[in-house]
Every structure is written in structure tokens, then in C-alpha cells.
mmCIF file of C-alpha atoms and ligand atoms in Angstrom:
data_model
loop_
_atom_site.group_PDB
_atom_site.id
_atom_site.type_symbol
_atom_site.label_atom_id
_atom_site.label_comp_id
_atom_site.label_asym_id
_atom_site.label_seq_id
_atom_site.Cartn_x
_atom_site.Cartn_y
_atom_site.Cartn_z
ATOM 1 C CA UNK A 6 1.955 -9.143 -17.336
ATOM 2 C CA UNK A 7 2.063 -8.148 -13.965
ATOM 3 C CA UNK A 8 5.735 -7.003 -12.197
ATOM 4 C CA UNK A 9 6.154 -6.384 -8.436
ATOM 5 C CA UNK A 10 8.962 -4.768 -7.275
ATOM 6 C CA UNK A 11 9.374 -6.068 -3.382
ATOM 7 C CA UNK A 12 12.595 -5.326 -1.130
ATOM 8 C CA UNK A 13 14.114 -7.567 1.148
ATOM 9 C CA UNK A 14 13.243 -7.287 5.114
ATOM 10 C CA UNK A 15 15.889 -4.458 6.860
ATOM 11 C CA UNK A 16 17.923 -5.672 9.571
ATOM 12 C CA UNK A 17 17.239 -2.237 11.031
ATOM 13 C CA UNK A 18 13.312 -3.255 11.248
ATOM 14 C CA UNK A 19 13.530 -3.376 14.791
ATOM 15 C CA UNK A 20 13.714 0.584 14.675
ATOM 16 C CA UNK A 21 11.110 1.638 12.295
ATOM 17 C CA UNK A 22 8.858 3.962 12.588
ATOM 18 C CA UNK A 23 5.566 3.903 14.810
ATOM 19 C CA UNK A 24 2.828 6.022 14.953
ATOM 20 C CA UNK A 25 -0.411 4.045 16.224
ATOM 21 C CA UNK A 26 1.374 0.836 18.001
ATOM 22 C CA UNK A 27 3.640 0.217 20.659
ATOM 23 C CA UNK A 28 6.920 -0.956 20.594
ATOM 24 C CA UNK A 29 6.989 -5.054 20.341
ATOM 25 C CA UNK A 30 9.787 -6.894 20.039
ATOM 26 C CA UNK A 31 10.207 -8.143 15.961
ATOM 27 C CA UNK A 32 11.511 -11.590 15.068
ATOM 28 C CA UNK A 33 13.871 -10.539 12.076
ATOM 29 C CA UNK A 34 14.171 -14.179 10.795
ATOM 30 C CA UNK A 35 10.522 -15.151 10.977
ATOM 31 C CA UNK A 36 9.588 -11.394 9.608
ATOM 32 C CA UNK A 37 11.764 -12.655 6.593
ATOM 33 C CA UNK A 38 10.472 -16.029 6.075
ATOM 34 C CA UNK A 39 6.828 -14.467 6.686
ATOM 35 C CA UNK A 40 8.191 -12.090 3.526
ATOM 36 C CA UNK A 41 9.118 -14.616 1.495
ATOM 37 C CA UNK A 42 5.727 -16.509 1.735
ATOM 38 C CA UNK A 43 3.634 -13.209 0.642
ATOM 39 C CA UNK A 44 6.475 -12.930 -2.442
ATOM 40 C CA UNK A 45 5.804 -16.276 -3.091
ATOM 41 C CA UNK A 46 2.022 -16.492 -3.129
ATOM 42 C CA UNK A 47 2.046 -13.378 -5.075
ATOM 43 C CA UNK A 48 4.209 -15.048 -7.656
ATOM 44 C CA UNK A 49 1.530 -17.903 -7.375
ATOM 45 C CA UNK A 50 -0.182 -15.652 -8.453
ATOM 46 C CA UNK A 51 1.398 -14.312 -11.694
ATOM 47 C CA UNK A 52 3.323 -11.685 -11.098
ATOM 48 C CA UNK A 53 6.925 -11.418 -11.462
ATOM 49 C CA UNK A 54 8.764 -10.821 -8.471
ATOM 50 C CA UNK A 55 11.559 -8.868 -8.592
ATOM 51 C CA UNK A 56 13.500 -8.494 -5.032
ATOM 52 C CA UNK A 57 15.085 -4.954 -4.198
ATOM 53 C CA UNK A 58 18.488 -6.352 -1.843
ATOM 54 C CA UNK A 59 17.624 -5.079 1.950
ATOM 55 C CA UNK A 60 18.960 -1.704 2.814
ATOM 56 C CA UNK A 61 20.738 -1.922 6.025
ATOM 57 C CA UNK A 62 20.214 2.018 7.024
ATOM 58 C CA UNK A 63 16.689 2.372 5.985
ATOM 59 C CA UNK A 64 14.485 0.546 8.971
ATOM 60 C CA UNK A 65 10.686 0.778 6.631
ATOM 61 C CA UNK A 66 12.582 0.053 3.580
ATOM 62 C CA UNK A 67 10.471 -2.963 2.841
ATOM 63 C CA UNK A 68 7.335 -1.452 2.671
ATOM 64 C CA UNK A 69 7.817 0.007 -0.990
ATOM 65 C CA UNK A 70 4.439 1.033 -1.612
ATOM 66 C CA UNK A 71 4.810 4.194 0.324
ATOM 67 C CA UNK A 72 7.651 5.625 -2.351
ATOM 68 C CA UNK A 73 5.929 5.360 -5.704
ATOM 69 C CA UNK A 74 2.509 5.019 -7.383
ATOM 70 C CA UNK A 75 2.312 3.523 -10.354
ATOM 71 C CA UNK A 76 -0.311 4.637 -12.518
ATOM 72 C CA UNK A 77 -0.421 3.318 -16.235
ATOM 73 C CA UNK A 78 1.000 6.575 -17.972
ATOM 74 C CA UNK A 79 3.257 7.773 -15.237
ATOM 75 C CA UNK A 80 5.075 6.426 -11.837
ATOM 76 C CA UNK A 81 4.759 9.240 -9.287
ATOM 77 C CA UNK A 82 8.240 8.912 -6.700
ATOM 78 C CA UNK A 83 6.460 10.536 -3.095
ATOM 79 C CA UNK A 84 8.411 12.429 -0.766
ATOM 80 C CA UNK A 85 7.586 10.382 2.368
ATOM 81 C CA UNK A 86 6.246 11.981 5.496
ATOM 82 C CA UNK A 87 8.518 10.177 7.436
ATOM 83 C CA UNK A 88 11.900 11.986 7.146
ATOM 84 C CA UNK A 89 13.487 8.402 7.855
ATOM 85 C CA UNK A 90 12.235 7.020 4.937
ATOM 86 C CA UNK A 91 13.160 9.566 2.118
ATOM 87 C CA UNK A 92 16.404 7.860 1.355
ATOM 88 C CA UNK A 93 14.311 4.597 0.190
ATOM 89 C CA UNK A 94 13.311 6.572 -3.360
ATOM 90 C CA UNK A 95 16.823 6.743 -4.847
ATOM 91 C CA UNK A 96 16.579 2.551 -5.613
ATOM 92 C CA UNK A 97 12.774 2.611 -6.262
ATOM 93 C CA UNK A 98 13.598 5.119 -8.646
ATOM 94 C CA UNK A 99 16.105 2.982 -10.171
ATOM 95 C CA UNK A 100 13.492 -0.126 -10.262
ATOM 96 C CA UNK A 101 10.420 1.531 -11.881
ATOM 97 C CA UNK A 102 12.876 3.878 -14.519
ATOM 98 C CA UNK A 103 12.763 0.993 -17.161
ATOM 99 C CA UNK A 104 8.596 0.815 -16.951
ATOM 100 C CA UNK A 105 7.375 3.896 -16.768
ATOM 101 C CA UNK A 106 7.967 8.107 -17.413
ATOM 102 C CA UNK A 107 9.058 9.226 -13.700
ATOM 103 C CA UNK A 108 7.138 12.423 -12.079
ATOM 104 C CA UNK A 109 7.836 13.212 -7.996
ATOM 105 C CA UNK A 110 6.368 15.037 -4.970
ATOM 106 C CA UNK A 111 8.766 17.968 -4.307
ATOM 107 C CA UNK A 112 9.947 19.889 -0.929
ATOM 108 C CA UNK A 113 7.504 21.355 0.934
ATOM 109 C CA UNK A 114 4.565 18.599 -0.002
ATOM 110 C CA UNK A 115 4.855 15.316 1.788
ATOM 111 C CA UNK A 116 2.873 12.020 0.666
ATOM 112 C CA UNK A 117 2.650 8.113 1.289
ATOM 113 C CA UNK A 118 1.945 6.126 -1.254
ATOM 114 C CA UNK A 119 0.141 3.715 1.465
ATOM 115 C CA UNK A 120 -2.118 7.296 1.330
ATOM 116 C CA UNK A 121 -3.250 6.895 -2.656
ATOM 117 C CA UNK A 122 -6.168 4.392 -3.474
ATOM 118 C CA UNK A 123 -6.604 3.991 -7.272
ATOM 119 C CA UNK A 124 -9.911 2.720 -8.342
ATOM 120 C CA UNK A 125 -10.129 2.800 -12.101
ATOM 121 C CA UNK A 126 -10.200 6.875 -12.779
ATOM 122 C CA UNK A 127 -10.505 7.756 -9.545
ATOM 123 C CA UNK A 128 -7.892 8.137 -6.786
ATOM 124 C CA UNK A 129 -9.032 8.845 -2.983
ATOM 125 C CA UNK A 130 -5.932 10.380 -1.213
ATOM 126 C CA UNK A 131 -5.821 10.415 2.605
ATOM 127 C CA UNK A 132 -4.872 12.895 4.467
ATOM 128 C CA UNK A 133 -3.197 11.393 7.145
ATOM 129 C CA UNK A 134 0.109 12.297 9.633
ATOM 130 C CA UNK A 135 1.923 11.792 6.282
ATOM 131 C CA UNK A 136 0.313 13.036 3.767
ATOM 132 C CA UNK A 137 -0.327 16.806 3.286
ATOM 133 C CA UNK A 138 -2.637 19.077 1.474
ATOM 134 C CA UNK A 139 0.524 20.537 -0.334
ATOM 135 C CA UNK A 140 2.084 17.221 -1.404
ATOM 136 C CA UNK A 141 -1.791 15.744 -2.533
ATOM 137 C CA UNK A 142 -2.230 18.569 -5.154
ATOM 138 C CA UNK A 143 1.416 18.255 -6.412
ATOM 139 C CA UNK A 144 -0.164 14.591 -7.267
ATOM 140 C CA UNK A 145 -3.302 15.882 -8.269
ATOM 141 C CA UNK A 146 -1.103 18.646 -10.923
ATOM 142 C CA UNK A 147 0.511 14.943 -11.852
ATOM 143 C CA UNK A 148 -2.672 12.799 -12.382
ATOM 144 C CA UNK A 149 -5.569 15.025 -13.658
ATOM 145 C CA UNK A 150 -3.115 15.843 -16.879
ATOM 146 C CA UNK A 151 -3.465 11.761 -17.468
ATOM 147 C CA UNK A 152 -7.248 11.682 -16.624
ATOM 148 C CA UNK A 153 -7.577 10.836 -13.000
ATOM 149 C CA UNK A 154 -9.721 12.941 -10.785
ATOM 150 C CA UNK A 155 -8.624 13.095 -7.323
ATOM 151 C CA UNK A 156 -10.515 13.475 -4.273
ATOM 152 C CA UNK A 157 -9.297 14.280 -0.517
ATOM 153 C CA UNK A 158 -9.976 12.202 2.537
ATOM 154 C CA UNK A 159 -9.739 12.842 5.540
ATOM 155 C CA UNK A 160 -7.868 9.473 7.356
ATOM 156 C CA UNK A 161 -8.445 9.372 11.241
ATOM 157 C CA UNK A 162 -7.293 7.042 14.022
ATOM 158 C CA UNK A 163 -4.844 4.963 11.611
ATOM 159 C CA UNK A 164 -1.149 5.347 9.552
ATOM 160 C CA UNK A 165 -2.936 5.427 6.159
ATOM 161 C CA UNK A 166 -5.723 5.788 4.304
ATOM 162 C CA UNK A 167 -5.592 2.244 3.024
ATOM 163 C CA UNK A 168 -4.829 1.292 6.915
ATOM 164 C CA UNK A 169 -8.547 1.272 6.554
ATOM 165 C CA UNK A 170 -10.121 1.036 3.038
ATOM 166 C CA UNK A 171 -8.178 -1.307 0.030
ATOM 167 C CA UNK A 172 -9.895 -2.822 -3.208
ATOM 168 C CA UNK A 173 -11.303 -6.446 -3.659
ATOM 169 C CA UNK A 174 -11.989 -6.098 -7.183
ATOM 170 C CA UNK A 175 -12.863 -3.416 -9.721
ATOM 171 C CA UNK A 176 -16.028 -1.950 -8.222
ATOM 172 C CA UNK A 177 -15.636 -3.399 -4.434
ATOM 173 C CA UNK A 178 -13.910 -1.874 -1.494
ATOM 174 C CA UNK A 179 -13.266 -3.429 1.724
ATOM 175 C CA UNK A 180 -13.215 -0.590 4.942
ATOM 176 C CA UNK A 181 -13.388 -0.155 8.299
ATOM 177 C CA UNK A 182 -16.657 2.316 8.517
ATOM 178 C CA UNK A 183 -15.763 3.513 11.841
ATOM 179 C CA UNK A 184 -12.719 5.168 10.083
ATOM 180 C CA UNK A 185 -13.857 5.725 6.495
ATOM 181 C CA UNK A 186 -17.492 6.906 5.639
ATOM 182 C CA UNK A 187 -19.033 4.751 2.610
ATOM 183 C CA UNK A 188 -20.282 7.945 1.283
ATOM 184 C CA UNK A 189 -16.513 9.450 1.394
ATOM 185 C CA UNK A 190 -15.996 6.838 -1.689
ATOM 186 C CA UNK A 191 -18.678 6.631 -3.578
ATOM 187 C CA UNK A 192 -19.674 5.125 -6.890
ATOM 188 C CA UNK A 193 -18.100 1.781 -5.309
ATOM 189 C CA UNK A 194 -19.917 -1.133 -3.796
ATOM 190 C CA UNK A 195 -18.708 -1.567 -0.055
ATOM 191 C CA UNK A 196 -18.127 -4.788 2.008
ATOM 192 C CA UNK A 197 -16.695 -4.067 6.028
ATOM 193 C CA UNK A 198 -14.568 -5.638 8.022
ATOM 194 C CA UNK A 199 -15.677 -7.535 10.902
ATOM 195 C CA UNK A 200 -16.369 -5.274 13.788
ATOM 196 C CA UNK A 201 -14.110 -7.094 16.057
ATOM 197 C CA UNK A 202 -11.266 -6.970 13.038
ATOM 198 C CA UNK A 203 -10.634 -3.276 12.633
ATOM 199 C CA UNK A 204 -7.134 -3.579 11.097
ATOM 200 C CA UNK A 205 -8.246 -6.411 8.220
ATOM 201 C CA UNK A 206 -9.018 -4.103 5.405
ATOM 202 C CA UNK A 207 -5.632 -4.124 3.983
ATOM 203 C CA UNK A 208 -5.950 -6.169 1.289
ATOM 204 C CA UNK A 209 -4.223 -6.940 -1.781
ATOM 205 C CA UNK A 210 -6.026 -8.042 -4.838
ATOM 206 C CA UNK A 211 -4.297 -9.540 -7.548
ATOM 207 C CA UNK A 212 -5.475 -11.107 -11.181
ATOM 208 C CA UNK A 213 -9.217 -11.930 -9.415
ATOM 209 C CA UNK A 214 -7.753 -13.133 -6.003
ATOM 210 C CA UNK A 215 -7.879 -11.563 -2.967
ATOM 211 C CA UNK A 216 -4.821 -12.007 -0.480
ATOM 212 C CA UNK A 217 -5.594 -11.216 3.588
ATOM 213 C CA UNK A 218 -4.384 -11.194 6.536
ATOM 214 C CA UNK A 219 -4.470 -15.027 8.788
ATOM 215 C CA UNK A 220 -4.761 -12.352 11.299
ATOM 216 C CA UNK A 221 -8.491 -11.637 10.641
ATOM 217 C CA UNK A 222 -10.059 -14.890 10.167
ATOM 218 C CA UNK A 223 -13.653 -13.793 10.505
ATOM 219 C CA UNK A 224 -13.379 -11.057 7.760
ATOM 220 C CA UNK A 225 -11.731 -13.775 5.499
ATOM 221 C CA UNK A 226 -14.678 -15.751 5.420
ATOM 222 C CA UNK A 227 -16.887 -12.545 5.253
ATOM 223 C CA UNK A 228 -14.493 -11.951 2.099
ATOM 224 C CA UNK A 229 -15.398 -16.069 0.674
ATOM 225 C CA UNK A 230 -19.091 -15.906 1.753
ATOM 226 C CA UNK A 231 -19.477 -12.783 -0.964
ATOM 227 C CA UNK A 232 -17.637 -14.938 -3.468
ATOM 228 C CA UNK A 233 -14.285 -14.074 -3.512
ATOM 229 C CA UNK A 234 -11.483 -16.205 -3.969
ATOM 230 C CA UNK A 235 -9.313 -15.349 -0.915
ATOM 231 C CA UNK A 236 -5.842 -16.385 -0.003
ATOM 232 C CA UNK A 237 -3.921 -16.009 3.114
ATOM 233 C CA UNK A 238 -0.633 -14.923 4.180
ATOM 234 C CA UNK A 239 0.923 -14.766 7.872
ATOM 235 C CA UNK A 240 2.165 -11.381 8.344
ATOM 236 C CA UNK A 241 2.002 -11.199 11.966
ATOM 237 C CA UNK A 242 6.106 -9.850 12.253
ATOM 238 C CA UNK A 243 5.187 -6.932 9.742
ATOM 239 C CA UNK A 244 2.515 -5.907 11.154
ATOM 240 C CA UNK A 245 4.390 -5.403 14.035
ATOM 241 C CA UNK A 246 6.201 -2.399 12.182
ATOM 242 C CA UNK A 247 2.925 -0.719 11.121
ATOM 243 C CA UNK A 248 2.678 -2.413 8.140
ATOM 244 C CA UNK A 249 0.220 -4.670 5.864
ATOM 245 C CA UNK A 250 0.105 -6.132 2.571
ATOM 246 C CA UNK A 251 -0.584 -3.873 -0.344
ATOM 247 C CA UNK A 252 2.649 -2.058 1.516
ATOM 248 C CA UNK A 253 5.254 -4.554 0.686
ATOM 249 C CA UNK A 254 5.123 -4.706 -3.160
ATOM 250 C CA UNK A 255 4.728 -2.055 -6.417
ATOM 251 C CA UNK A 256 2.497 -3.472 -8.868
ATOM 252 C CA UNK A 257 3.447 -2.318 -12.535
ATOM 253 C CA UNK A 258 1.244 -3.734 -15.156
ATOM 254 C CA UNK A 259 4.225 -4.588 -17.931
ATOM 255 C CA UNK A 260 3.693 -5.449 -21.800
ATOM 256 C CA UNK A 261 4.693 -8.627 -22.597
ATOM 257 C CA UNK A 262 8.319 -8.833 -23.887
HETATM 258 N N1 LIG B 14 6.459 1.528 9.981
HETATM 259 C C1 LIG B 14 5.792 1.897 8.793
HETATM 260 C C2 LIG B 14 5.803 3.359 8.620
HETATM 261 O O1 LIG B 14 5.671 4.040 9.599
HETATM 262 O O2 LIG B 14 5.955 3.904 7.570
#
């Protein structure tokens, strides 16, 4: 069974961190309501949702995927590059203790977890304004001890390395190529976004469906015309605050009870 652990929308969103966008003004309420429709599809979808309460003081604290990754044998806590966000790992902890062994990134290594693309064995870690070399071979010490191998990538004009790149299904990736080079990733079958669409690779994909962005229509029905079954969420208020979907939930793949 499939668990995501999600957090409800900060108050403080208005002040979160930016590092490629300008300031716009965020609608709290509709940024909450546009929340509650990606929990609920992904629910629709089969996973268990379970909702973190909103943390008043921490302004990113919805986007969760940037504090752990969950990998089958071990959940790796980061140490996020934003200072700002480092107080969001203390609950996350708390969530993922009952489902998996706990490892973390330590002082001086910094790393997203929006950096850290897991395809099967293989896990492509950007190196982006967050992510350092330091804090990606703390995770590599982590991961190649459970089997992973783990290659460096270089992430340019964009937050994360999944800003640009995110899985459709096992073997598929979806990326922008004038940010990430096919050949940077390879041993996967690539699909692009549609030139005029740069920011729709962000994808989530979930027990065979992929969930996008209404935001990039065009690459939505580049997704359906190669045969995949594609839903779509409104997540025009998030995106606002530099984020995009695989940020706002953990995935843990759970036995079932
Ligand atoms: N606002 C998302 C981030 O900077 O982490």
C-alpha cells in the first residue's frame, strides 16, 4: 500500500522562499483548497493520505519532499539548503519513524530532496543552489550500502533538479532538454515537455497514472497521445511559491497491516 505524508498549507506562505520567480501575491485560501484537491486525487488514487497540521513559523513547510527521501530500506532526513526550512525535519522525522530505519545529511553538506530522482537503482542528484557536493556524497555513503548507485547532475536555470526532469513510469522520464541533457540520464526512455511549457515536467506518477499540471495543457496531451493515463490538478497558488507536485507529498510504499 501506498502512504503519503502531506502537510497542511502555512499561513506564512506568503514569505517563502524564492530563488527563480518574483514575488506575486498568494491567495492563502485558494492555495489551500488547490491543496486539498491534489490530496484528494492522490487518495483517488490509492494512497493513504496522512495530513502533517500546518506549521505557522515554517513558510515552505508544505512542500515535504525536500526533507526526506524515502527509499525502500532506509528514509534519508536532508539538511535543506534553505536555512529557513531546516526546522521542517523535526515532524517529518516524527511521520516517517514508524516506516522506515532513519539516516540524515549532517552539518556542513546541504541537500533537497526536490534534488534526488530515484529511478529503480539509480538515483540522479542535482546539484543545484541547494544541494552540494558535500551533502550528495553523505547520501551517496547512505544509498550505495543499500544498492543504489548515484550519479551527479549538474541542475541549471531552475530550483531543482526535478524542476526539470520527474518520472512517468518505470523506464520514462519527462524533461525539459534545454535544462537537462538526455544523455545526463541515460538507460531511460525520454519524452519533453512542450517547448513553450518549460516548467511542466514536474510530474507525479502514482500506481500507473500520471498527475500534471492544468498549467501546461499542451504537454498533457503530449503526455495522453504516448498513452498515458494523465490526471490534472490546479496548482496555480503553489506554484507561486516555487513549488510543483512531486514537492507536496512523501510517498512510502507500506506493507499491508
Ligand atoms: N519555495 C520553495 C523553496 O524555495 O524551497
Amino acid at each position: 500500500m501506498l502512504h503519503a505524508i502531506t502537510r497542511a498549507v502555512s499561513p506564512a506562505i506568503v514569505d517563502c522562499e524564492l530563488t527563480h520567480l518574483e514575488r506575486t501575491p498568494i491567495d492563502l485560501e485558494v492555495a489551500r483548497s488547490q491543496h486539498a484537491a491534489y490530496e484528494a486525487t492522490i487518495a483517488d488514487l490509492g494512497a493513504r493520505v496522512q495530513q502533517l497540521p500546518a506549521e505557522p513559523d515554517l513558510p515552505d513547510s508544505v512542500f515535504v519532499e525536500d526533507v526526506a527521501v524515502v527509499l525502500d530500506e532506509v528514509a534519508i532526513i536532508t539538511r535543506p539548503g534553505a536555512a529557513s526550512r531546516r526546522g521542517e525535519r523535526t515532524t517529518i522525522e516524527e511521520a516517517l519513524a514508524p516506516h522506515r530505519h532513519l539516516a540524515r545529511i549532517g552539518t556542513p553538506g546541504t541537500l533537497d530532496g526536490g534534488d534526488v530522482l530515484v529511478t529503480g537503482r539509480d538515483i540522479a542528484i542535482g546539484i543545484s543552489s541547494r544541494s552540494d557536493l558535500e551533502g550528495i556524497e553523505q547520501f551517496r555513503a547512505i544509498a550505495v550500502r543499500h544498492g543504489y548507485r548515484v550519479h551527479a547532475i549538474r541542475v541549471r536555470g531552475c530550483l531543482h533538479l526535478k524542476s526539470a526532469v520527474a518520472s512517468v513510469d518505470d523506464d520514462t522520464l519527462l524533461l525539459d532538454p534545454d535544462r537537462i541533457r538526455p544523455d545526463d540520464l541515460p538507460n531511460r526512455r525520454c519524452l519533453t515537455v512542450d517547448p513553450r511549457e518549460p516548467d511542466a515536467a514536474n510530474v507525479l506518477q502514482l500506481d500507473g497514472t500520471v498527475v500534471a499540471a492544468a498549467a501546461f495543457p499542451r504537454t498533457v496531451d503530449k503526455l495522453a497521445d504516448a498513452g498515458h493515463d494523465v490526471r490534472v490538478v490546479e496548482v496555480s497558488e503553489l506554484a507561486k511559491a516555487e513549488g510543483a507536485l512531486t514537492c507536496c507529498s512523501l510517498l512510502i510504499d507500506v506493507p499491508q497491516p
